[in-house]
């Protein structure tokens, strides 16, 4: 039986569907919810090559007499402007009235910017430059940009949870800098969850690392010093209470049989995004520096695996949010599965800090814990620190990062 509801209690969109196979959900809502007839599909290259997922969608849409007018198989990581413009031109020529994504966060961000570009007739890098936020997060230079019009339906295969926000990041190929696109950009209007799909198609490292990204949403939301509310606090804790046990269960589920653990993680990622998008929460440097690690080839989730414990320790060292960190540490250690991890890894639960607990969890999940693990050397640190200072989440970090030396102090922990 399908569960069909708003993802968030305080907002009508995006809608959320789970409980039935993803092709059935897609065909039902493309017709009944969006009245669309001309679908453009952006599909992960690995899913298209190694699974029948795309064929299953095509067959189901054909049965309800919906045309697939265009397909894009694969996008490079971190949503390159060149590829965004290629797909925008193709979707424009096809007169697509709905964009469907099947895959990870890069495709979702791509679809968001593509729909925004379609609405504003963007065809060049210069056009995109007018639609993104400025270097100091000033509004786009375009005069009254039009809101996204072509709706997006996403079938995510990771836990990054970008499907639930009206925000996108995309990378200028020429400068290798990632830029933010925000309202009136619109995110997906429907997100379809299918734990069976991800159990057999998403590599474990991708599933777990993007789950850590959702954990990062929770931690930086709860530990923020601006914009938090009682609602955001409770959502963050609820999300962590699902995500952390779910991820550990997935790690130890070698046969991919624990579908409940995967759905628990998926729903936890929804609450994680609800937490950090409720109110005016100001996130921190794990997100801010992470945005600039992306163009160096680091996956969205891997940035959080490496940076989040270090950022927590940096903020605690400078007495920025120690009480909030203590509360979150205590909450995590009260989860039986975290208590077991702490014990197995020899942590002294009386003296550890939040960074230590997160480090133990990420190691339990088998995640990378240094830039060196990913082949990034000291020669990249200076440029990374420089670019990070331009990111809004570094400025809003509990210890505002305004000097390159501050960013380098964090990076020295993870070289």
XYZ file of C-alpha atoms in Angstrom:
415
model
C 0.000 0.000 0.000
C 1.319 3.426 -0.946
C 2.026 6.128 1.607
C 1.547 9.451 -0.180
C 1.973 12.635 1.853
C 3.860 15.902 2.108
C 7.464 15.280 3.131
C 7.223 18.042 5.766
C 4.323 18.799 8.079
C 4.552 22.558 7.531
C 4.896 22.638 3.723
C 2.729 21.223 0.928
C 5.684 20.322 -1.309
C 7.613 18.224 -1.915
C 5.315 15.247 -1.824
C 6.601 11.869 -0.710
C 5.652 8.412 -1.990
C 6.751 5.035 -0.637
C 5.348 1.567 -0.081
C 4.860 0.573 -3.738
C 7.455 -0.154 -6.476
C 8.944 3.004 -7.954
C 7.696 2.457 -11.557
C 4.111 2.201 -10.317
C 4.469 5.351 -8.202
C 6.023 7.298 -11.077
C 3.390 6.334 -13.648
C 0.568 7.057 -11.209
C 1.726 10.555 -10.272
C 3.091 11.703 -13.617
C -0.482 11.401 -14.845
C -2.685 11.982 -11.786
C -0.633 14.570 -9.863
C 1.173 16.471 -12.629
C -0.928 15.784 -15.726
C 2.325 15.491 -17.681
C 2.667 13.889 -21.110
C 6.272 14.612 -22.177
C 8.866 13.321 -19.717
C 12.604 13.953 -19.882
C 14.613 11.387 -17.879
C 18.033 11.951 -16.310
C 19.349 8.577 -15.177
C 22.496 7.485 -13.400
C 24.967 5.871 -15.785
C 25.485 2.870 -13.533
C 21.754 2.294 -13.113
C 21.205 2.505 -16.863
C 24.074 0.126 -17.583
C 23.779 -2.406 -14.785
C 20.066 -2.596 -13.952
C 16.666 -2.710 -15.626
C 15.387 0.294 -13.618
C 15.168 2.618 -16.616
C 13.444 -0.023 -18.749
C 10.911 -0.654 -15.992
C 10.022 3.049 -15.876
C 9.793 3.259 -19.667
C 7.458 0.250 -19.874
C 5.207 1.578 -17.125
C 4.979 5.061 -18.652
C 4.203 3.539 -22.030
C 1.256 1.688 -20.510
C -0.260 4.994 -19.335
C 0.472 6.621 -22.715
C 3.140 9.052 -21.465
C 6.003 9.800 -23.860
C 9.662 9.808 -22.889
C 10.811 12.655 -25.126
C 14.463 12.705 -24.047
C 17.040 10.854 -21.984
C 20.349 11.792 -20.426
C 22.435 8.922 -19.137
C 24.861 10.047 -16.440
C 26.296 13.340 -15.257
C 29.717 14.020 -13.821
C 29.968 14.663 -10.097
C 29.214 18.103 -8.681
C 26.876 19.209 -11.466
C 29.006 20.914 -14.120
C 27.559 23.998 -15.796
C 28.498 22.636 -19.228
C 26.343 19.538 -18.708
C 23.505 21.555 -17.199
C 23.384 23.694 -20.354
C 23.579 20.652 -22.659
C 20.584 19.030 -20.971
C 18.696 22.330 -20.774
C 19.016 22.766 -24.536
C 17.889 19.180 -25.125
C 14.896 19.452 -22.775
C 13.931 22.766 -24.370
C 14.030 21.265 -27.856
C 11.977 18.278 -26.668
C 9.363 20.549 -25.063
C 9.491 18.440 -21.913
C 6.744 19.125 -19.385
C 8.305 17.065 -16.536
C 11.850 16.079 -15.580
C 12.378 12.705 -13.896
C 15.646 11.882 -12.136
C 16.766 8.373 -11.218
C 19.971 8.363 -9.192
C 22.026 10.426 -6.784
C 22.376 14.022 -5.685
C 24.313 15.264 -8.705
C 21.367 14.453 -10.959
C 18.932 16.085 -8.564
C 20.944 19.306 -8.355
C 21.290 19.196 -12.119
C 17.541 18.912 -12.631
C 16.893 21.813 -10.264
C 19.239 24.125 -12.164
C 17.971 22.852 -15.528
C 14.340 23.643 -14.672
C 15.443 27.066 -13.403
C 17.476 27.640 -16.571
C 14.526 26.638 -18.744
C 12.296 29.158 -16.984
C 14.845 31.932 -17.589
C 15.958 30.915 -21.104
C 19.553 30.439 -19.914
C 21.864 29.204 -22.671
C 25.380 30.268 -21.664
C 27.723 30.354 -18.674
C 27.070 34.093 -18.529
C 23.338 33.433 -18.235
C 23.887 30.997 -15.361
C 26.172 33.546 -13.691
C 23.229 35.939 -13.474
C 21.038 33.291 -11.807
C 23.374 32.083 -9.042
C 24.123 33.722 -5.734
C 27.008 36.191 -5.673
C 30.390 35.583 -4.006
C 29.153 37.086 -0.737
C 25.753 35.403 -1.052
C 24.095 38.484 -2.492
C 20.989 37.789 -4.593
C 21.313 36.872 -8.285
C 22.145 39.734 -10.607
C 19.328 38.803 -12.977
C 16.409 41.183 -12.683
C 13.436 39.323 -11.211
C 14.377 35.794 -12.290
C 11.370 33.638 -13.072
C 10.628 30.648 -10.823
C 11.174 27.114 -12.057
C 8.147 25.911 -14.010
C 8.842 22.391 -15.305
C 8.184 20.069 -12.322
C 10.756 17.521 -11.168
C 10.076 14.019 -9.862
C 13.066 12.361 -8.183
C 13.788 8.737 -7.348
C 16.846 9.065 -5.099
C 19.332 6.245 -4.674
C 21.396 7.990 -1.995
C 20.718 9.700 1.341
C 22.069 13.200 0.633
C 18.472 14.501 0.748
C 18.990 17.344 -1.698
C 15.661 16.298 -3.195
C 13.871 18.077 -0.359
C 15.293 21.595 -0.769
C 14.792 24.599 -3.026
C 18.557 24.953 -3.276
C 21.162 23.596 -5.680
C 24.911 23.647 -6.075
C 26.568 23.527 -9.489
C 30.186 23.918 -10.547
C 31.558 26.368 -13.099
C 33.829 24.215 -15.279
C 36.168 27.133 -15.962
C 36.810 28.262 -12.385
C 36.113 24.907 -10.623
C 34.118 26.860 -8.067
C 30.782 25.586 -6.845
C 27.963 28.155 -6.898
C 24.632 28.266 -5.072
C 21.275 28.600 -6.789
C 18.277 29.417 -4.600
C 14.686 30.643 -4.741
C 12.879 31.210 -6.997
C 14.531 27.920 -8.033
C 12.256 25.041 -7.044
C 13.268 21.550 -5.996
C 11.472 18.303 -6.861
C 7.746 18.329 -6.346
C 7.619 14.581 -5.683
C 10.206 12.220 -4.191
C 9.693 8.477 -4.613
C 11.401 6.158 -2.118
C 12.010 2.473 -2.863
C 14.272 0.627 -0.390
C 14.386 -2.475 -2.601
C 15.804 -0.434 -5.475
C 18.632 0.984 -3.365
C 19.379 -2.324 -1.621
C 20.485 -3.901 -4.878
C 21.765 -0.938 -6.898
C 23.483 1.582 -4.622
C 27.083 0.716 -3.676
C 27.502 0.392 0.071
C 30.158 3.117 0.216
C 27.843 5.586 -1.529
C 24.824 4.659 0.579
C 26.696 4.993 3.867
C 28.668 8.125 2.994
C 25.568 9.986 1.829
C 23.907 8.801 5.041
C 26.705 10.529 6.900
C 25.847 13.630 4.876
C 22.336 13.463 6.331
C 23.866 13.020 9.802
C 25.887 16.167 9.073
C 22.643 18.039 8.352
C 21.391 17.027 11.798
C 24.577 17.792 13.719
C 25.227 21.185 12.185
C 21.569 22.088 12.601
C 21.430 21.114 16.268
C 24.800 22.737 17.038
C 24.094 25.949 15.124
C 24.087 29.186 17.082
C 21.621 31.006 14.816
C 18.186 30.131 13.535
C 17.429 26.992 15.551
C 13.989 26.384 17.028
C 12.420 23.759 19.261
C 11.050 22.177 16.085
C 14.441 22.035 14.369
C 15.994 20.540 17.510
C 13.369 17.811 17.756
C 13.538 17.017 14.046
C 17.322 16.754 14.186
C 17.180 14.362 17.133
C 14.406 12.294 15.542
C 16.422 12.044 12.324
C 19.583 10.984 14.150
C 17.591 8.407 16.100
C 16.674 6.797 12.766
C 19.771 7.462 10.699
C 22.518 6.302 13.029
C 21.055 2.877 13.957
C 19.837 2.428 10.381
C 23.256 3.082 8.904
C 25.007 0.715 11.291
C 22.423 -1.962 10.501
C 22.992 -1.438 6.775
C 26.748 -1.721 7.284
C 26.333 -5.151 8.840
C 23.664 -6.308 6.372
C 25.930 -7.938 3.804
C 23.108 -9.592 1.825
C 20.991 -6.480 1.352
C 18.001 -8.108 3.012
C 17.259 -5.489 5.670
C 14.886 -3.317 3.677
C 13.460 -1.825 6.859
C 16.898 -0.441 7.746
C 17.109 1.231 4.344
C 13.640 2.757 4.551
C 14.456 3.913 8.091
C 17.522 5.688 6.710
C 15.510 7.223 3.870
C 12.868 8.595 6.224
C 15.598 9.777 8.590
C 17.147 11.768 5.757
C 13.763 13.450 5.170
C 13.625 14.600 8.807
C 17.267 15.685 8.605
C 16.463 18.007 5.733
C 13.270 19.155 7.483
C 15.403 20.130 10.460
C 17.930 22.184 8.566
C 15.372 23.885 6.321
C 12.933 24.792 9.108
C 13.243 28.314 10.408
C 16.478 30.084 9.477
C 19.100 27.625 10.629
C 22.644 28.722 9.829
C 24.817 25.681 9.136
C 28.551 25.433 9.655
C 31.954 24.764 8.193
C 31.526 21.056 7.530
C 29.041 22.048 4.849
C 30.944 25.177 3.857
C 34.360 23.611 3.328
C 32.703 20.488 1.964
C 31.129 22.463 -0.867
C 34.606 23.412 -2.053
C 36.027 19.899 -1.622
C 33.519 18.701 -4.184
C 35.250 20.188 -7.239
C 38.455 18.412 -6.129
C 36.699 15.110 -6.725
C 35.386 14.323 -3.242
C 31.848 12.934 -3.101
C 29.111 14.799 -1.250
C 28.960 12.276 1.554
C 32.701 11.787 1.830
C 33.178 15.479 2.617
C 31.094 15.051 5.775
C 32.892 11.832 6.761
C 36.170 13.729 6.734
C 35.205 17.175 7.985
C 32.360 16.920 10.504
C 34.327 15.559 13.509
C 37.141 18.059 12.847
C 34.750 21.000 12.654
C 33.070 19.916 15.898
C 36.452 19.762 17.622
C 37.465 23.162 16.221
C 34.259 24.799 17.452
C 34.585 23.159 20.872
C 38.205 24.287 21.189
C 37.055 27.870 20.647
C 34.134 27.512 23.124
C 31.515 28.238 20.490
C 28.749 25.703 21.091
C 30.039 23.365 23.782
C 26.729 22.870 25.595
C 24.894 21.955 22.392
C 27.671 19.542 21.473
C 27.494 17.956 24.930
C 23.733 17.464 24.616
C 24.139 15.810 21.239
C 26.962 13.586 22.466
C 24.784 12.407 25.359
C 21.855 11.758 23.041
C 23.973 9.618 20.723
C 25.590 7.628 23.524
C 22.141 6.735 24.865
C 21.342 4.940 21.612
C 22.108 1.261 22.303
C 23.822 0.766 18.975
C 26.111 3.779 19.540
C 26.880 2.652 23.086
C 27.945 -0.699 21.628
C 30.180 0.977 19.015
C 31.773 3.189 21.672
C 32.489 0.183 23.864
C 33.916 -1.907 21.028
C 36.229 0.922 20.024
C 37.466 1.541 23.548
C 36.033 5.024 24.055
C 35.884 6.423 27.574
C 32.280 7.579 27.586
C 32.917 9.961 30.461
C 35.602 11.971 28.675
C 34.848 11.740 24.947
C 33.489 14.716 23.068
C 31.058 14.826 20.153
C 33.881 14.754 17.613
C 35.198 11.527 19.155
C 31.783 9.844 19.030
C 31.271 10.838 15.388
C 34.766 9.654 14.512
C 34.040 6.243 16.060
C 30.741 5.951 14.189
C 32.264 6.885 10.845
C 35.071 4.381 11.348
C 32.491 1.730 12.247
C 30.836 2.482 8.903
C 34.187 2.082 7.125
C 34.249 5.655 5.884
C 37.340 7.665 4.831
C 38.639 9.871 7.629
C 41.305 12.022 5.954
C 41.996 13.924 2.761
C 44.957 11.624 2.281
C 42.556 8.671 2.114
C 41.173 10.287 -1.034
C 44.491 11.334 -2.562
C 44.285 15.045 -1.728
C 47.622 16.427 -0.571
C 48.835 19.541 1.170
C 49.341 21.303 -2.159
C 45.541 21.708 -2.403
C 44.951 23.150 1.059
C 45.717 26.794 0.319
C 43.307 27.057 -2.594
C 40.684 25.058 -0.716
C 40.906 27.409 2.256
C 40.694 30.470 0.004
C 37.567 29.228 -1.783
C 35.939 28.142 1.482
C 35.966 31.703 2.817
C 33.477 32.601 0.075
C 30.952 30.039 1.252
C 28.082 31.302 3.396
C 28.198 28.307 5.754
C 31.806 29.072 6.686
C 30.797 32.586 7.632
C 27.869 31.287 9.711
C 29.924 28.556 11.397
C 29.630 28.866 15.219
C 33.172 30.256 15.017
C 32.831 32.494 11.969
C 35.615 31.659 9.515
C 36.946 34.910 8.108
C 40.656 34.172 7.793
C 42.386 31.534 5.731
C 44.366 30.435 8.780
C 41.134 29.377 10.494
C 40.166 27.060 7.657
C 43.697 25.692 7.505
C 43.533 24.869 11.224
C 40.535 22.640 10.528
C 42.126 21.090 7.469
C 45.314 20.269 9.376
C 43.239 17.835 11.449
C 42.272 15.849 8.363
C 45.312 15.933 6.069
